[in-house]
Amino acid sequence: MVQLYNLHPFGSQQVVPCKQEPERFCGGGRDALFVAAGCKVEAFSVTGQELCQPRCAFSTLGRVLHLAYSEAGDYVVAIEEKNKATSLRAYVNWRSKRTENSRVCIRMVGHNVEVPFCETYREQMSIIEMPLSEAPLCISCCPVKGNLLVGCKNKLVLFSLTYQIINDEFSILDFERSLIIHIDNITPAEVSLCIGYVAVMSELEVLILKLESDPKNGGSVNHHLPKTITPVKEAEVISNDASQLESDDFVMCQKPMELLGEKSKQSGVSIVLESTGLSDEKRKYFSVQHLLYRRFAPDVSAYVLPDDIKLHSLQLLPVYQTGSLTSNGKNLSPEKELLSLFCFFSLPHVGYLYMLVKSVELLSVYQYPEKSQQAILTPQFLHVITSNNLQCFTVRCSAAAAREEDPYVDTTMKACPPVSLDVCVLRIQLFIGLKAICHFKNHVILLTKADLEPIPERRESPKRLLSRKDTSVKLKIPLVAEAGWNLYIVNTISPVQLYKEMVDYSNTYKTVKTHSCIHLLSEAHLLVRAALMDDQLEPGEKAELIEAFKDSCGHLGDCYSRLDTQHSHLALPYYKMSGLSMAEVLARVDWAIEDGSQKYERGLIFYINHSLYENLDEELSEELAAKVIQMFHVAEPKQLPHILCSSSMKNANPLIAMSYLKKMDTSGFSSILVTLAKATMALKIGDLETHRNEMKTYSEMKLVCGFILEPRLLIQHRKGQIFPTELAVHLKETQPGLVVASILGLQKNNKIGIEEADAFFKVLCSKDEDTIPQLLVDFWEAQLVACLPDVVLHELFFKLTSHYIWRLSKRQPPDSKPLRTSEDLINACSHYGLIYPWVNVLISCDSSDDKNYTEDLSKLQSLICGPSFDIASIIPFLELLPEDTLAGLSVHVLCHTRLKAYEQCIDTLLERCPEAVIPYANHELKEENRTLWWKKLLPELCQRIKCGGDKYQLYLSSLKETLSVVAVELELRDFLTVLPEDGTVAFFLPYLLYCCRKKSLT
């Protein structure tokens, strides 16, 4: 059902001062109107609200049958008839036509202009003759490129707009016949062209094609038309059968058909492209894509005249890319980018609007209350004329284009009224004797003529009227004076003015809370959207439209927040698009209590809930926060703990919040959240006893689960930065382990990132960016223990080792007590390995008794001894830890050992700590490294014993241990070869005897 509103889209009107009765007329860009009468075309100046004034006039070859104007190229084209012969002519540079008798230049299409005549063409209007092999039936100009499409019987001829460049300062407009589209079984009554899209309409058929520029399909283009074309014969066969069967008793009608996309190839219409003289490199179109075919059947259910079953008003309407509605509107690209394309055509009683480009879809069907004569589609309206009425329908072009342009439409970010929204009639304006209509800019041009009463001579049956034979009714018209006529210019009011009227009109529905309020406000919203799609708006006009757009979003947000509809969730995106703050939205809410009980609709609750979740940088006043608490206590009590954690509720009275929390049902898992919310409010009040009691209600693990359910209990975001809550600061002092476990749980559940967590601990401990608090180190260690899958191990190792080394080098104690000792980490985490025994021997020689220092050293050594540690990553940091201390020495030797530099380590230990050499060799020199006992360690010890010194006894005992191992490992002959030649026999004899007895025992 089409809803009718009594609005006022039409403003003032004036009469065009034509001298003769108009036969054809069309708009001329944004400031001109062309009217053809007899063998003359008059141009009138139409600017703003000023009176229409004659501009110029020029003669035509004959009576004008069709007239069209192209803004691209600024030319007029006409099909003219003289002596029953039709011709096609284009009128170029018409603005230079000063008087009707001014000289004009006539030239043939495609002919080069001689240089001496250049200045003549600059100052005079030119007429371009376009000869055709067949009579032209209809024409259409591309609104983007200015190309011309001419419809002839069984073919379409495409003329490309070109320019002959005379010199750097002057060029002449011309055309080039570039393509012929042969179409069998359709005789064009109307055509329409937009870029590469072609629409053809006969009396009962519509075909829409897209000319493709893909050279891969070049085989479908013929440079010259073949002698024979064999199209699909389906339609021809049906036509022949119909002719044979048709008689006075039968009328054959083809059944209705609608084919979309590739299926439209099954229509039986043959399409062949013929290239006309262009070279391969200049050819633009190589193949054709079928988009839509629709065929209608005549209505034989009632007595109708033949004109009642014909299509009319074929039109392609482009919509261009405009950018975000909330941007500054600056279009950086001078080229128009096609966003979407719409096609309209109409039967006398119903009109059809299709969307093309990315998909082919029927958007709207328009049911007219009476027979239509012509219709004009604009981005904002569909204007339809009947015999006595001008009807203004709403359209859905802007709704479809918005979804093509912005992927965020139909999300929680942005919204737009649906394409399926029922169309409506904004006004039916009385005009007597309407005959024709056209539209340009914000003007509707109407031709009216009083009809003379015809007297029918006879009546025929419907089946005779529908026959293809000439059986039309003959009308006898009295020979009286010619009827009166007028050509009107009706100005449409500005979109903002009409929008305001629609908003005022919608207020009549607010008291009864019907869906009509949403419908009318949606129409107003789409009206403003469509106006914003005009790429030629003035800055002031665009700013006014953007303000109206935001206002319309606010009104729609109000509707969806107050009315109980299945689409109440749309309150959120509309309020976001309106630019209203949360406080401004709450100020629009009617807080009055009806019948002693307050009811809050789902849309408002949905908006407030999501807004509070999104951490907006807005703080509600204490009064509004109290209203929000009371609202959720009534409508969504389970969400109350969540909304209290929002940073926007910072000013909420904790006493009021506590009173509502105590009334809540604490059954179920959400009871943990209620407990934590109570503990938070108690802390704000200063009631530490209540806070402690609430925190003792559940175990630490359950409290961690509560923080995972609601991270904002610990963390707040304001202006893009992270801040700990008052509760987090308090727990840092009283339960730091709970804070670390909770943040670890948030990270494990993907509710906080690695960098965010690091920043949180730094802010929590009041440290700057370069300072690392102990609690953050505890968190890193906890990450290693937890083995989180999304944690990059080498980054975590890098953080820990670099910090351990930094603290060891500076002898910097931690700012708080570590939560885990090195022993705890070794027992709990596989990445912390058991410290090698020789390391303990080495460290035991150190007299340091600093416990914190020892703990950091043990953790670092344990990490290096672990199986996952990459030693190469720590080498650059070893410079911070000198070898002059045994602690530094142990780390250096550990790293070199992991890098398999055993000989270097043996030298270092022999020099710095001989006590650790044998434990080191026992642990490290195994399997393939066992040869180092006699190849490296034995010679080194012998050499150092010879030198004597303070460490003589240590070297001697180490030598004995080494000889014991070598005597076991080597055969007697090999053993003799590794012994020093100048050694004392008595000293080595026991080991030689053991080596001999070992073989005999074996």
mmCIF file with all atom_site columns, C-alpha atoms in Angstrom, residues 629 633 637 640-642 644 654-666 673-681:
data_model
loop_
_atom_site.group_PDB
_atom_site.id
_atom_site.type_symbol
_atom_site.label_atom_id
_atom_site.label_alt_id
_atom_site.label_comp_id
_atom_site.label_asym_id
_atom_site.label_entity_id
_atom_site.label_seq_id
_atom_site.pdbx_PDB_ins_code
_atom_site.Cartn_x
_atom_site.Cartn_y
_atom_site.Cartn_z
_atom_site.occupancy
_atom_site.B_iso_or_equiv
_atom_site.pdbx_formal_charge
_atom_site.auth_seq_id
_atom_site.auth_comp_id
_atom_site.auth_asym_id
_atom_site.auth_atom_id
_atom_site.pdbx_PDB_model_num
ATOM 1  C CA . ILE A 1 629 ? 21.568 3.264   37.465 1.00 0.00 ? 629 ILE A CA 1
ATOM 2  C CA . HIS A 1 633 ? 17.915 -1.594  37.857 1.00 0.00 ? 633 HIS A CA 1
ATOM 3  C CA . PRO A 1 637 ? 19.460 -5.524  36.435 1.00 0.00 ? 637 PRO A CA 1
ATOM 4  C CA . LEU A 1 640 ? 24.152 -3.073  36.508 1.00 0.00 ? 640 LEU A CA 1
ATOM 5  C CA . PRO A 1 641 ? 27.616 -4.308  37.657 1.00 0.00 ? 641 PRO A CA 1
ATOM 6  C CA . HIS A 1 642 ? 28.896 -3.804  34.121 1.00 0.00 ? 642 HIS A CA 1
ATOM 7  C CA . LEU A 1 644 ? 29.002 0.786   37.010 1.00 0.00 ? 644 LEU A CA 1
ATOM 8  C CA . PRO A 1 654 ? 28.653 5.056   45.328 1.00 0.00 ? 654 PRO A CA 1
ATOM 9  C CA . LEU A 1 655 ? 26.014 5.029   48.079 1.00 0.00 ? 655 LEU A CA 1
ATOM 10 C CA . ILE A 1 656 ? 23.186 4.950   45.521 1.00 0.00 ? 656 ILE A CA 1
ATOM 11 C CA . ALA A 1 657 ? 25.010 2.287   43.506 1.00 0.00 ? 657 ALA A CA 1
ATOM 12 C CA . MET A 1 658 ? 25.601 0.207   46.659 1.00 0.00 ? 658 MET A CA 1
ATOM 13 C CA . SER A 1 659 ? 21.930 0.370   47.598 1.00 0.00 ? 659 SER A CA 1
ATOM 14 C CA . TYR A 1 660 ? 20.858 -0.988  44.187 1.00 0.00 ? 660 TYR A CA 1
ATOM 15 C CA . LEU A 1 661 ? 23.570 -3.677  44.214 1.00 0.00 ? 661 LEU A CA 1
ATOM 16 C CA . LYS A 1 662 ? 22.336 -4.972  47.573 1.00 0.00 ? 662 LYS A CA 1
ATOM 17 C CA . LYS A 1 663 ? 18.864 -5.448  46.071 1.00 0.00 ? 663 LYS A CA 1
ATOM 18 C CA . MET A 1 664 ? 20.170 -7.672  43.266 1.00 0.00 ? 664 MET A CA 1
ATOM 19 C CA . ASP A 1 665 ? 19.675 -11.402 43.061 1.00 0.00 ? 665 ASP A CA 1
ATOM 20 C CA . THR A 1 666 ? 23.150 -12.890 43.612 1.00 0.00 ? 666 THR A CA 1
ATOM 21 C CA . LEU A 1 673 ? 30.520 -9.565  39.498 1.00 0.00 ? 673 LEU A CA 1
ATOM 22 C CA . VAL A 1 674 ? 28.055 -8.238  42.042 1.00 0.00 ? 674 VAL A CA 1
ATOM 23 C CA . THR A 1 675 ? 30.555 -8.996  44.815 1.00 0.00 ? 675 THR A CA 1
ATOM 24 C CA . LEU A 1 676 ? 33.394 -7.226  42.997 1.00 0.00 ? 676 LEU A CA 1
ATOM 25 C CA . ALA A 1 677 ? 31.118 -4.268  42.229 1.00 0.00 ? 677 ALA A CA 1
ATOM 26 C CA . LYS A 1 678 ? 30.180 -4.041  45.906 1.00 0.00 ? 678 LYS A CA 1
ATOM 27 C CA . ALA A 1 679 ? 33.859 -4.208  46.892 1.00 0.00 ? 679 ALA A CA 1
ATOM 28 C CA . THR A 1 680 ? 34.608 -1.381  44.459 1.00 0.00 ? 680 THR A CA 1
ATOM 29 C CA . MET A 1 681 ? 31.794 0.823   45.771 1.00 0.00 ? 681 MET A CA 1
#
